[in-house]
Every structure is written in structure tokens, then in C-alpha cells.
XYZ file of C-alpha atoms in Angstrom:
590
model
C 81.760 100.602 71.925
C 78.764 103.067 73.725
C 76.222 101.812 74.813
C 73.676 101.309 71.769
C 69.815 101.356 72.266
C 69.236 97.504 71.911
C 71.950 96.618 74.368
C 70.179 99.411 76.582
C 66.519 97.306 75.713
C 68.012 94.283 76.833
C 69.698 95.865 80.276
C 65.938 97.443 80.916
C 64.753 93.659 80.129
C 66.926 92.437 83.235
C 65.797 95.578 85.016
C 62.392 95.009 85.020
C 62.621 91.491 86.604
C 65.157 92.478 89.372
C 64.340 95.867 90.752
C 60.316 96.784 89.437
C 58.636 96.905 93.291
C 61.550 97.310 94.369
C 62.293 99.910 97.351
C 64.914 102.466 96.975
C 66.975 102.056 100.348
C 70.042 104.219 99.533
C 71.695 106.869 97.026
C 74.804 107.993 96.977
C 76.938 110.027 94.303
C 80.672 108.927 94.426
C 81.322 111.151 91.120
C 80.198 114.426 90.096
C 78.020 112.733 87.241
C 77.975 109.105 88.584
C 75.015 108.051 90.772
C 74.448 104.627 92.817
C 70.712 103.210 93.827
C 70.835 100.714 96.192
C 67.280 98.984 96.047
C 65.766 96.512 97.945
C 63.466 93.824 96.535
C 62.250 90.117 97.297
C 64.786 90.042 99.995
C 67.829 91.125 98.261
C 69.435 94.523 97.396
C 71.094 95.394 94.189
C 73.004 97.812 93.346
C 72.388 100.279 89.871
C 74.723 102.460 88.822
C 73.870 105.162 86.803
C 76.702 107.010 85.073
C 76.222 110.164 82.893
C 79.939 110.203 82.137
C 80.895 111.990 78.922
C 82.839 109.377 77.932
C 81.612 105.827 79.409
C 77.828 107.099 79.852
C 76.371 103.918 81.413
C 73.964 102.089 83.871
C 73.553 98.486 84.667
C 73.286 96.436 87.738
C 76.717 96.371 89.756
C 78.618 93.686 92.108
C 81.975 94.781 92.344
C 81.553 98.963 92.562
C 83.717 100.239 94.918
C 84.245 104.000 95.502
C 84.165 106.201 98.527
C 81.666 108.475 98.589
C 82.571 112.568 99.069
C 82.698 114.029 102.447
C 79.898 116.747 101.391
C 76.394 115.355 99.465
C 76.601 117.421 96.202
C 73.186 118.949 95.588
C 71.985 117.023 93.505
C 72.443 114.046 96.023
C 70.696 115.550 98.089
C 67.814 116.517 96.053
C 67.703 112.568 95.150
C 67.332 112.050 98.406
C 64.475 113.991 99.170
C 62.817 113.157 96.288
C 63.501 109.554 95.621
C 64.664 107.729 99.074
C 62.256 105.095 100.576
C 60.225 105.131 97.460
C 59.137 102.199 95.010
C 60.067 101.715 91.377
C 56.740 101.041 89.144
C 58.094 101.042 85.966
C 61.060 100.865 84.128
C 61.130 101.771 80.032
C 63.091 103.139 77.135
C 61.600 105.612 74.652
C 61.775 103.770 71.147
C 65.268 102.416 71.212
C 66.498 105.575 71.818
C 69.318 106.067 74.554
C 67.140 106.992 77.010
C 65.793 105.475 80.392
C 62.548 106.283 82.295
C 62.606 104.768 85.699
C 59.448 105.588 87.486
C 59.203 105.951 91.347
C 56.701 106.409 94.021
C 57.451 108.108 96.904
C 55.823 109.784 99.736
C 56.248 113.771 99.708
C 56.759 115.862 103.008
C 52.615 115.530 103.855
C 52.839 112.147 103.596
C 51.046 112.514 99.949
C 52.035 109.471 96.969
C 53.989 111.107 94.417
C 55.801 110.047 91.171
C 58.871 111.216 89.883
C 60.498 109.823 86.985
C 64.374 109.515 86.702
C 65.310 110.060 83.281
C 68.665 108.926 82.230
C 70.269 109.945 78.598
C 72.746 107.902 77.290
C 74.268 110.919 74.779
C 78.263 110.615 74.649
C 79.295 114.405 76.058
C 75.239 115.301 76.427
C 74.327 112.546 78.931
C 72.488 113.800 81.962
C 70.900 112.261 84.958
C 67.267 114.225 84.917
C 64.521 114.101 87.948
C 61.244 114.825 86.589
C 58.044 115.649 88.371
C 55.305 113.443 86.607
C 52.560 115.208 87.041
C 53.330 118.518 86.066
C 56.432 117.326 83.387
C 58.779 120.168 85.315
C 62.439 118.934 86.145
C 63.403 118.964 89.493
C 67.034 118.899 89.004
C 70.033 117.153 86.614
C 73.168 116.140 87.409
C 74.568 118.348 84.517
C 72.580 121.707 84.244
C 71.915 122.909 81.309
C 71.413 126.907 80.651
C 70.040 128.593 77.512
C 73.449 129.763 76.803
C 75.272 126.412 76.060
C 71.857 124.511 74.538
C 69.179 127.223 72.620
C 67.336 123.501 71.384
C 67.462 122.671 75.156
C 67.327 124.057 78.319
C 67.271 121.710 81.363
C 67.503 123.198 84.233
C 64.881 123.128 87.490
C 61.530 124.496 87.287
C 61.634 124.092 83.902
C 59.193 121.664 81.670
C 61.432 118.397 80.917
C 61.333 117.838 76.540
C 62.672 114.977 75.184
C 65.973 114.867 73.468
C 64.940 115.360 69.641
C 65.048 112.482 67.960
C 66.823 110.940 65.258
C 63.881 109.960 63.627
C 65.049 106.131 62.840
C 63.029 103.447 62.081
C 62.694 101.251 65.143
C 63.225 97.310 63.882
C 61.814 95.840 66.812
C 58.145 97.260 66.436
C 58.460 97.897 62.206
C 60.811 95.796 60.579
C 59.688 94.653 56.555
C 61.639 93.713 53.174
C 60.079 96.898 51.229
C 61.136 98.991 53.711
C 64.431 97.573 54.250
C 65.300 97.955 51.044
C 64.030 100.924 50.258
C 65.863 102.613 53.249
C 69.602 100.888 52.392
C 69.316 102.281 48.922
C 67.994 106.035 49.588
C 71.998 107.124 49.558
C 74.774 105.393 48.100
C 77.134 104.835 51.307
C 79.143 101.827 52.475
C 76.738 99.184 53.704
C 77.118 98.663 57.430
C 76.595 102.480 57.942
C 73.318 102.492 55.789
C 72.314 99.896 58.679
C 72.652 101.823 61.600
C 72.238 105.244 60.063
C 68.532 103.845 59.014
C 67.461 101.892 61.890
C 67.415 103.158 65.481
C 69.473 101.035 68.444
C 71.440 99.821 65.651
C 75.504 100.521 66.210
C 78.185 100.361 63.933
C 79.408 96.910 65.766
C 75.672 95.169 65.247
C 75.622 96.587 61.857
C 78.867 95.125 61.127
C 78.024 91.938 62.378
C 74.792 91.706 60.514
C 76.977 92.291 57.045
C 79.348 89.272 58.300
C 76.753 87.039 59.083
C 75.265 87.388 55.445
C 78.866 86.846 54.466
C 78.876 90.305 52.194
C 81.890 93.365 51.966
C 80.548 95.561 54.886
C 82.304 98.412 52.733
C 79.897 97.279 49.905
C 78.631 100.590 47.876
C 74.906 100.699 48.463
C 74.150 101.269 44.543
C 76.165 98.146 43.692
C 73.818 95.371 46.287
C 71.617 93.047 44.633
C 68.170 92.231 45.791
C 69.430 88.412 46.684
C 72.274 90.145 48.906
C 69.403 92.743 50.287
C 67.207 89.665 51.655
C 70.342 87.917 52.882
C 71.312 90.965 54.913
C 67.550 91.209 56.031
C 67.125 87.597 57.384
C 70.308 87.974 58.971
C 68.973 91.212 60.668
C 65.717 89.903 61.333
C 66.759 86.721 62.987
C 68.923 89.117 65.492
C 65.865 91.432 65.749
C 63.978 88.228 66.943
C 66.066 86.880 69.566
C 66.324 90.091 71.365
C 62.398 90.205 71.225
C 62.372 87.500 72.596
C 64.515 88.373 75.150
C 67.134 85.545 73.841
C 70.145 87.577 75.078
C 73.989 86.384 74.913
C 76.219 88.277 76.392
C 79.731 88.551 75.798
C 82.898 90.455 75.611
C 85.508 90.738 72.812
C 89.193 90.148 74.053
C 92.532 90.448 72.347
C 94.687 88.353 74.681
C 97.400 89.166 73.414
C 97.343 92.400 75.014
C 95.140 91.613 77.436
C 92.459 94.034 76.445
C 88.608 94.159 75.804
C 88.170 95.063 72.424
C 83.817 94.793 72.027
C 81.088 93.826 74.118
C 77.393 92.862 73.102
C 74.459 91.624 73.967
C 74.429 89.072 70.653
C 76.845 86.816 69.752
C 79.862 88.451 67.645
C 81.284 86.237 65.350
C 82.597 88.278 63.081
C 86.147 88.040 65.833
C 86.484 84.403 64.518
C 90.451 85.198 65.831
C 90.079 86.839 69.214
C 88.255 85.525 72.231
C 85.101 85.529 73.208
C 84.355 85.653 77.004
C 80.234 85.123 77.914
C 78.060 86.161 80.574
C 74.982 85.063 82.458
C 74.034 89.068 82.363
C 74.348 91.681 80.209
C 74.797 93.874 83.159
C 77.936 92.112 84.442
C 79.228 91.969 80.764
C 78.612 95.837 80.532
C 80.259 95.819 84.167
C 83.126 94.023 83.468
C 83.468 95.924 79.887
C 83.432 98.982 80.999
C 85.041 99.452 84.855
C 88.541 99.087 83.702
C 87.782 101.737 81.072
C 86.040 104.136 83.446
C 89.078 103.738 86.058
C 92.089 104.409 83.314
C 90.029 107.180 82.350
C 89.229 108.625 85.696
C 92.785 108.424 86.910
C 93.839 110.060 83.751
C 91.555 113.046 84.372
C 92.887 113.061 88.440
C 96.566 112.926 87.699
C 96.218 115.220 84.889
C 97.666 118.465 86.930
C 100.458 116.029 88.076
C 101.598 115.115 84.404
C 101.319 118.537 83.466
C 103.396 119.860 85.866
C 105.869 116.893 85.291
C 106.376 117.226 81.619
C 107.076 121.102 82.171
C 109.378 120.762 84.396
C 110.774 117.808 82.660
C 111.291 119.823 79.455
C 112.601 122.762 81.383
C 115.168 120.287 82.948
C 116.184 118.509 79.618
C 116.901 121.861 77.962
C 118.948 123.399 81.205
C 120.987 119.965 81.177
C 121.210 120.211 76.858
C 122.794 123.930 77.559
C 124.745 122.773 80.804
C 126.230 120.059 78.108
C 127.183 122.809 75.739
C 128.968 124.789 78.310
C 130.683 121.605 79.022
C 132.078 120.801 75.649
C 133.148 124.588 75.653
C 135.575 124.160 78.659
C 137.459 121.467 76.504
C 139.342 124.996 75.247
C 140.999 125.192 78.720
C 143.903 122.916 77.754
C 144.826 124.942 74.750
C 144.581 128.524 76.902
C 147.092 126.174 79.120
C 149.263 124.936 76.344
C 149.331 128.230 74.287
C 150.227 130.038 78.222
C 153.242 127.153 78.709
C 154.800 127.772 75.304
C 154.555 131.890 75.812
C 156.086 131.194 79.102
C 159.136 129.239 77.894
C 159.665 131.370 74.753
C 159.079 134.594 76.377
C 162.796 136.237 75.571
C 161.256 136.541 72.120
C 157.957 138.407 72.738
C 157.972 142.148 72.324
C 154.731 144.660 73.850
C 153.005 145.242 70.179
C 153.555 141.861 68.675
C 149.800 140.677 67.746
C 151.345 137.190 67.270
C 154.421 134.936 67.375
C 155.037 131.262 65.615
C 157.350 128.894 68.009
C 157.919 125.180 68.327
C 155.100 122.885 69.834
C 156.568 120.624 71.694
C 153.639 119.547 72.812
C 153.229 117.640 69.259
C 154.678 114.125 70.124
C 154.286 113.088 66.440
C 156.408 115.700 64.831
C 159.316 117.294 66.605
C 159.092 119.930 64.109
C 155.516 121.014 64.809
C 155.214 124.902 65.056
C 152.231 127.143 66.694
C 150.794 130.396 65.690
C 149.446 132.491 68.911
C 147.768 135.427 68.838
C 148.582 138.109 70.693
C 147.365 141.373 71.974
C 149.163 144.199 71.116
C 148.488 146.572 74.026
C 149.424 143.632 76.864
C 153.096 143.005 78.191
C 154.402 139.659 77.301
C 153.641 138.621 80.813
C 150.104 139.767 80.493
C 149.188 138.097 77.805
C 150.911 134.745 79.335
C 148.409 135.761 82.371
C 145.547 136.486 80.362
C 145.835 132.704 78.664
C 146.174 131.041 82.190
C 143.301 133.163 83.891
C 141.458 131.967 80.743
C 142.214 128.190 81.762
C 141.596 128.931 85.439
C 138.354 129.586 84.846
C 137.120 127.112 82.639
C 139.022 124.672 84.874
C 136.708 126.014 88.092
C 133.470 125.730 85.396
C 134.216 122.792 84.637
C 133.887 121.045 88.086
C 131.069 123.343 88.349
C 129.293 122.106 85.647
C 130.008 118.513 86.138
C 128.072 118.765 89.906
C 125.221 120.348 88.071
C 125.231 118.182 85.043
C 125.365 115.330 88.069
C 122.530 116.466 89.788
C 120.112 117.625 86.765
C 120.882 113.477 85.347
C 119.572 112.898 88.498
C 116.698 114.921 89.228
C 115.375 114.418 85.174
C 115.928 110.699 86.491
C 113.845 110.949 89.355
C 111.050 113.038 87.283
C 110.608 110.586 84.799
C 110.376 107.886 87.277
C 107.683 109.788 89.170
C 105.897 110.044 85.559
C 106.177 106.136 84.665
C 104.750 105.681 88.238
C 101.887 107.843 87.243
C 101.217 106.208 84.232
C 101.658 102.766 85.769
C 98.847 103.679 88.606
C 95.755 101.446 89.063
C 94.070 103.193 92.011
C 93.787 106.831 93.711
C 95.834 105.700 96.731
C 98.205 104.636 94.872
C 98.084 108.286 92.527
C 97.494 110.196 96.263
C 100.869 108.137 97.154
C 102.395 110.191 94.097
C 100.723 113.488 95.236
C 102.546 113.226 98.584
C 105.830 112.657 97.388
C 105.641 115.354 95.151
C 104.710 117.646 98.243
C 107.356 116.455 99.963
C 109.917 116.779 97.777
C 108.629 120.398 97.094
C 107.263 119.663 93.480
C 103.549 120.323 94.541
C 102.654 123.026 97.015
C 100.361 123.278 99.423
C 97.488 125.613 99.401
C 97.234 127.748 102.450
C 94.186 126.553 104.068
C 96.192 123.022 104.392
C 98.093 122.532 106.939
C 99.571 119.575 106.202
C 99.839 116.747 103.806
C 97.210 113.801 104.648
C 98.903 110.602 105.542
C 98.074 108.223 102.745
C 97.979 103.996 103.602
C 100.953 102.717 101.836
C 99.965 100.610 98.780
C 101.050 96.988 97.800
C 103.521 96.312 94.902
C 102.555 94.148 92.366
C 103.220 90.499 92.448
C 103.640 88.203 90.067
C 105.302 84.063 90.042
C 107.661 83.153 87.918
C 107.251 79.673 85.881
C 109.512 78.198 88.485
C 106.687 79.106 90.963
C 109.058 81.815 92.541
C 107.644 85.210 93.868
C 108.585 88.377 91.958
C 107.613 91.735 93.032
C 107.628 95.405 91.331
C 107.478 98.524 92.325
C 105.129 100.692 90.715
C 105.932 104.152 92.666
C 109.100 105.775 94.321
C 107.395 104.811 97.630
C 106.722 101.608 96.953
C 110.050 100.923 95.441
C 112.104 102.206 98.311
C 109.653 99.961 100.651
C 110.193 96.982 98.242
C 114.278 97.567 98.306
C 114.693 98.504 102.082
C 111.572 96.990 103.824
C 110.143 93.840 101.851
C 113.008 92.483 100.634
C 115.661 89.952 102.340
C 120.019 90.923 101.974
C 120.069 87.288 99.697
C 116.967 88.440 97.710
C 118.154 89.519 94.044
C 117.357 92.961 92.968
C 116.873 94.332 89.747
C 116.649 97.353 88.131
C 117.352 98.560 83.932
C 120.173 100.337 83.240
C 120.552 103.841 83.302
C 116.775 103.843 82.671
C 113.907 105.264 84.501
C 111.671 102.154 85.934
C 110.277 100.058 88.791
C 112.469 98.275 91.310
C 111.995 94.371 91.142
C 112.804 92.007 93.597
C 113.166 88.176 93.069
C 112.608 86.063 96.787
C 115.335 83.853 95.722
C 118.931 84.043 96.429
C 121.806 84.252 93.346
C 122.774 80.465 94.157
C 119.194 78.835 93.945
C 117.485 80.894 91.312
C 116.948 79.398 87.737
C 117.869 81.747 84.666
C 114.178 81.033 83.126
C 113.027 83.101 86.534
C 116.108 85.658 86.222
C 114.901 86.360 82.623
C 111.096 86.585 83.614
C 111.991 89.080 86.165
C 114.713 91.080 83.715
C 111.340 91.054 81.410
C 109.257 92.766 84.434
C 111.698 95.481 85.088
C 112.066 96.241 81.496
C 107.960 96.193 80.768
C 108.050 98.278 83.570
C 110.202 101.134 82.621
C 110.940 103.966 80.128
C 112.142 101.063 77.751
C 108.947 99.489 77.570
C 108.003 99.842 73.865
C 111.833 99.351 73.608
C 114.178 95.819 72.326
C 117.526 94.404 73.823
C 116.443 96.231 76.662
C 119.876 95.799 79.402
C 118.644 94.746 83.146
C 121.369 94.892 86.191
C 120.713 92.613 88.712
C 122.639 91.813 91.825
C 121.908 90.626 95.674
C 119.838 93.351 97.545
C 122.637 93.349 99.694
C 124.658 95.345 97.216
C 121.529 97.893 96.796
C 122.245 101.382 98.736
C 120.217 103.959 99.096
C 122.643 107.370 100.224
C 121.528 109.988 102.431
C 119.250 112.655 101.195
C 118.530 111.020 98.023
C 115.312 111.263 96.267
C 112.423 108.630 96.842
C 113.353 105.800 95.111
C 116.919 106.613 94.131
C 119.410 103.949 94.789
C 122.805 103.143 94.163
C 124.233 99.650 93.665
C 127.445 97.620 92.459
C 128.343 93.578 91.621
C 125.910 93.846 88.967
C 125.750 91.291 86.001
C 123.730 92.768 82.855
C 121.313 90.757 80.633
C 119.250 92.215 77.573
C 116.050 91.068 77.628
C 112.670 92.196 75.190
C 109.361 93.249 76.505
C 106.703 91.156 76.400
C 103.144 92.386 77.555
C 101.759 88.901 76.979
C 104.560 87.197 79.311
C 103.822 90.179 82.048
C 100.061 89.339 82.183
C 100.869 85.416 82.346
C 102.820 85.842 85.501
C 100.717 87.893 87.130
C 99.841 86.784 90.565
């Protein structure tokens, strides 16, 4: 879910007692709308990130960020800096339970003069903005996303200009005005489904609070409006009223939703949820580390997404290109299949050719090519203006010539298998990234391999620190490890692994390499099939059943000369069909 304006009330509630006094000792700006304040206070610096992504808009006290920051400050960094470094946060406050965030800072200007500038962050889906204010005279300073006249006429934010608030939505805010009357007067104005008369009437309210109000009073969250009764009205209001309390109180629980099944975070709150009575619930001591936690696996997916977009792009086209080249080279191949009846036709002219005549357009004789009946005749046509001999020369040019396509065909049909094979692999290793390296890895390869090309003010590709593969133990407590790029796979198959250790690899299908650091003689087939499950998850075949797995010794793995990254050949294979299981692949995971 976004961020909603109570969860943002109670992350300003844990603000306040960390960082207020606090002394701004650093700023960076690792993303183009993604800011980091590193703040000292009471003898300990925290970190707040500040993100006015369009899609995971965000800020909360961090532990784990990690990003490198750009080689050049980007302006607005830089006006940050000038503005904000080495000065002291006074105040830190939310307008109504709107998504917005005032941090107020003191800091000296170039005379040496106390000034205060207010940081204004909008939580706003696509419209969120990082916004430096002047305080005394209202006029912004700068934004990380400007905004001219001609993309906002409500809304112009852009330096020099007099900061306006973001017009509200005009809800009713239930922490400061929250009464029986009112409440039921406001759920019945429209007839609409219940849960969205909530949070469509009271401000900070989102659809997953609303919801859980409706479960809690244990009425259809779907329920029309126009068909509640006053009893269900006042159950729904105590229910909403003793949430209301705890969070003024500042009686916070924070938790995350998970389906671990498939592994994934499905909510997050600053309440309890119990309307997942069948998923897990995972609590925190903050609701910064639970929006943290929540939300950095999200941002990442979504960030690599957006870098390896060009890459994908440029895959799939010349993916589809390839698939309908090799779709036309098949054609052409099932054409040639003609050359054995030019042949035949050319054999029978030749040994009945005391009966053909210059202006015969055909001729019937015995096929004795027809092993079935001895009695079999042919028809041949003929042209009339050719010799006998030229038409028996026509027919076998005819043959010659699909006989020379036809080995023609079958080295390109060869080689197009291949490269579509390599391409997809590439593409499954894209999908299957978890960091930049790891997509930079990609970018390289591609160079290399003369995919990507290099823009003229580079001179050459920059060497990129080799990534780890993924590593995972079996239930017999035996390493496994997979490949999840070319690279990595022909480091795995040539580098990390052992002649004894088993290799595996599914059939005929675009996936990772996967190497088992056991020998054939030792190894259990509970650990064979855990590993036959890891190269199958990790392939083409993933979404796939009876997926088939080869596995043999490493020893029998060879990789030929001038052959693509990650492009191997292998024999003394045994085959096993095994299912995909994302539940079994996040068990084993080292």
C-alpha cells in the first residue's frame, strides 16, 4: 500500500523524538528524486531518507540504505547543501493528516545570519516532490521535481516562486474531530460500498485501515451504504474510534503482511491487521524499519526494472526478429524436402529416355522407386521447348540446388537455435537480477558480444567486479549454487566448480547453470531433486510442470571455442522431470 497520512503521523511521532535538535551533518542524493539526511543528535547519527519516487514516495528513518552516490552533485544537492548543511531541525509536523511533511531547519546563511528553511516533502503518488522553502518570505528555493505552468496551471513550483499548499481534499480529520452524528451522517451522504465511504470521508484513512475497521466490526466491507443500520453504524464507529485512540496516543504496532508462500510482503501498517487471519504477520519495534523493510525490496525490483529497461527492449526486438528469421529459415527447410522428387523424377527420365521426344509436355513410365507395388506408374511433366536431356538436366540442377540450400540452411537454422538460445538466456538473467552490478555485468556482455554499442565519447567498456552466484543447501546440508547471468554461469561451470562436482542444466531450455559440491557416488536423490528444482525455477520453464533437468559430472561439461557467454555443451547426462516450487527455492536458500 502508499503511504497513508496516519502511518505518515505516526513516522513524524518517531521523528520528533530521534532527530528534533538534531544537526544536519550530511546530504547526499543517490537518485534523481531520492534524498538522504544524515543527522546527528544526542551522540548518534541517523539516517532519513526522503524519497519523492512516483511510485514508492516515502521517508522514514533508514539502517540498511546502501547506494552509491553520483559522480556529479545534481543541483538540487547542491542547493541542499547550501541551504540546509550544518543546520538544526526545530520542528517536525504534518499538515492535517494530509501527505505532507514540514521539517523545519535552522541554519546559518553566508553572513553568518540564523535562517529557517522548511523542507517540505509531498507524499502524492506521480506528484510527490521534495520542496525547500524560505520561511520567512514563503518563496521556494528549489524542488527536486520542477514544476512549470505548462504541466500544472493549479500549481507552479518552481524557484523564486511563493510555495502554496497542495489543495486539499477537504476530509474530515478523525484525530482532532471524530463524533457519532457526524460519522453517520458522512457514511450515508452517497450510497457506495462501505470501506470506501471510510476513507473517501475521513482524511489519513486508506483503503487497507478502512478495510480493517469493517472486519473488526465483523460487517460485509462491500456493504451498500443505504442498506447499514444504526447498530452496525456505532459498531463500525467504536471500532474506528478505538484505532483513532491508540494512534493518539501514540500506541503504535507495527507490522508487515506476508504471504509465505511466495515469499512476498503483501501489507504493512502501523495497527495491527487482523483481517489476514491466514497469512503472517511479521512486527516491528518501529514503524520506520517496518516501512524500511516493506518497501526496499519494492523500490529495488522497481528501480532495476526502470535501468534494464533499454536492455529488455532491445532483447525482445531482436528476439522477435530472430524467431521470425528462424520460423521462415524453417519454411525454406521443409521446401527442400522436394529435392528427392526433382532427383527421382531426373533418374526415371534418365533410364526411360529412348521414349522422350522434344515437344512432349509429359510422359507416364514405371516407378520403380514404389517398393509396394511393382506396378506403380509416374506422370512427369515436361517442357515442350527442352531436349529430353535438358529437361533430365533441368530436374537434377533443380535437386542440386536445394541439396546445397539445404546444408545451408541447416548451419543457419544451427546457429539462429543458438543465438535465440543465448538471447533468451541473457533476458532470464535480466529478469533474475537483484543488484546493478550484477545488471552492469549484463550490460558488458552485451557490449562485448556486439549487442550494445558504445557511444563515441567511450572508449571502452568499464570493468565491472564479478558478482557471486546464489547459494543455497540442500536438506542433506549440501551446497548448491546457480548461476544467475552468462558470466556467472561460465565462472560457476569453469572456475567454481570441481571435475567430480555434478552439473546441471534443463533441457533444451534457456536457464541458470547449477552446480551440486557433491560427486555422482555420494550425493542423495532428495539433494539431486532439490537442485533439478533450482535449475528448473530458474529457467524459461519456471511457471512450467514435468519440467526435464540433465545432470551429469562437470567433467563432462564443455564449453567450445568461440561460443557465446554461457553456452556449453555436455554428454553422459541422465534426465529427471521435476516441478517448480517457489516455496522449496526460498527454503533452501542460503
Amino acid at each position: 500500500m502508499a503511504l497513508d497520512g496516519l502511518t505518515i503521523y505516526g513516522i513524524i511521532c518517531e521523528l520528533n523524538t530521534t532527530l528534533k535538535g538534531g544537526k544536519i551533518d550530511k546530504i547526499t542524493q543517490p537518485e534523481k528524486d531520492e534524498v538522504l539526511l544524515a543527522i546527528r543528535n544526542e551522540g548518534k547519527t541517523y539516517k532519513l531518507l526522503i524519497s519523492a519516487s512516483s511510485s514508492n514516495p516515502r521517508i522514514y528513518l533508514t539502517e540498511s540504505y546502501k547506494k552509491e552516490n553520483p559522480l556529479k552533485a545534481p543541483m538540487f544537492l547542491m542547493i541542499l547543501r547550501k541551504y540546509l548543511q550544518g543546520g538544526r531541525i526545530i520542528s517536525i509536523s504534518q499538515e492535517g493528516l494530509e501527505r505532507v511533511i514540514n521539517i523545519d531547519i535552522e541554519a546559518l546563511d553566508d553572513l553568518k545570519t540564523p535562517k529557517l528553511r522548511t523542507l517540505s516533502i509531498e507524499i502524492m503518488g506521480r506528484h510527490s516532490n521534495i520542496i525547500l522553502v524560505d520561511k520567512e518570505s514563503n518563496k521556494i528555493l528549489d524542488s527536486i521535481k520542477r514544476i512549470p505552468i505548462t504541466v500544472s496551471s493549479v500549481r507552479e513550483v518552481l524557484p523564486g516562486k511563493e510555495y502554496k499548499f497542495a489543495p486539499s481534499q477537504n476530509k474530515i480529520n478523525p484525530l482532532s474531530n471524530l463524533s457519532l452524528s457526524e460519522f453517520k451522517s458522512k457514511l450515508t451522504e452517497k450510497d457506495s460500498p462501505l470501506y470506501k465511504a471510510i476513507y473517501n470521508s475521513y482524511d489519513g484513512i486508506s483503503p487497507l485501515i478502512a478495510k480493517e475497521i469493517c472486519y473488526r466490526s465483523s460487517i460485509d466491507l462491500d456493504l451498500s451504504t443505504n442498506l447499514i443500520s444504526d447498530i452496525s453504524l456505532e459498531r463500525i464507529f467504536n471500532s474506528f474510534e478505538r484505532i483513532i485512540n491508540q494512534i493518539k496516543n501514540e500506541i503504535f504496532h507495527p507490522c508487515i503482511v506476508i504471504d509465505k508462500r511466495l515469499d512476498k510482503y503483501i501489507d504493512f501498517s502501523l495497527i495491527k491487521l487482523t483481517m489476514y487471519e491466514f497469512l503472517s504477520i511479521e512486527n516491528y519495534e518501529s514503524i520506520s524499519l517496518a516501512t524500511e523493510t516493506f518497501y526496499s525490496s519494492k523500490d529495488r525490483n522497481e528501480r532495476l526494472s526502470q535501468k534494464s529497461m533499454s536492455m529488455r527492449k532491445l532483447l525482445q526486438t531482436k528476439i522477435e526478429r530472430l524467431e521470425n528469421k528462424l520460423g521462415k529459415q524453417l519454411q525454406e527447410m521443409n521446401d527442400t524436402d522436394k529435392m528427392e522428387e526433382y532427383k527421382k523424377q531426373a533418374d526415371l527420365l534418365t533410364a526411360n529416355i529412348y521414349m522422350l521426344q522434344k515437344g512432349m509436355d509429359e510422359i507416364t513410365v514405371s516407378d520403380y522407386y514404389n517398393q509396394e507395388d511393382s506396378s506403380a506408374e509416374i506422370t512427369i511433366k515436361l517442357d515442350v521447348n527442352k531436349t529430353p536431356s535438358e529437361n533430365i538436366q533441368s530436374l537434377y540442377k533443380k535437386y542440386n540446388k536445394l541439396k546445397t540450400r539445404k546444408s545451408e540452411l541447416s548451419s543457419q537454422i544451427s546457429s539462429a537455435k543458438e543465438e535465440l538460445m543465448y538471447l533468451q538466456n541473457v533476458m532470464l538473467s535480466i529478469e533474475s537480477s537483484e543488484s546493478l552490478n550484477e545488471l552492469e555485468e549484463i550490460r558488458t556482455e552485451l557490449y562485448s558480444e556486439g549487442y550494445l554499442k558504445l557511444k563515441t565519447s567511450s572508449k571502452k567498456v568499464k570493468a565491472i567486479e564479478a558478482s557471486a552466484p546464489m547459494q543455497f543447501i540442500s536438506s542433506d546440508n549440501i551446497t548448491i549454487l546457480v548461476g544467475k547471468n552468462n558470466k556467472q554461469n561460465d565462472e560457476l561451470t569453469t572456475k567454481l566448480s570441481s571435475p567430480d562436482d555434478i552439473w546441471l542444466h534443463t533441457k533444451d531450455i534457456p536457464g541458470s547453470h547449477v552446480i551440486i559440491k557433491a560427486t555422482l557416488d555420494i550425493v542423495t536423490n532428495q539433494t539431486l531433486e532439490e537442485a533439478a528444482e533450482l535449475a528448473a525455477y530458474f529457467s524459461k520453464a519456471r511457471m512450467s510442470s514435468k519440467v526435464a533437468v540433465d545432470y551429469t559430472a562437470r567433467k563432462n561439461v564443455k564449453k567450445p571455442s568461440g561460443a557465446k557467454p554461457g553456452m556449453v555443451i555436455y554428454d553422459n547426462q541422465t534426465t529427471v522431470f521435476v516441478n517448480p516450487d517457489e516455496e522449496k527455492v526460498v527454503k533452501l536458500r542460503a
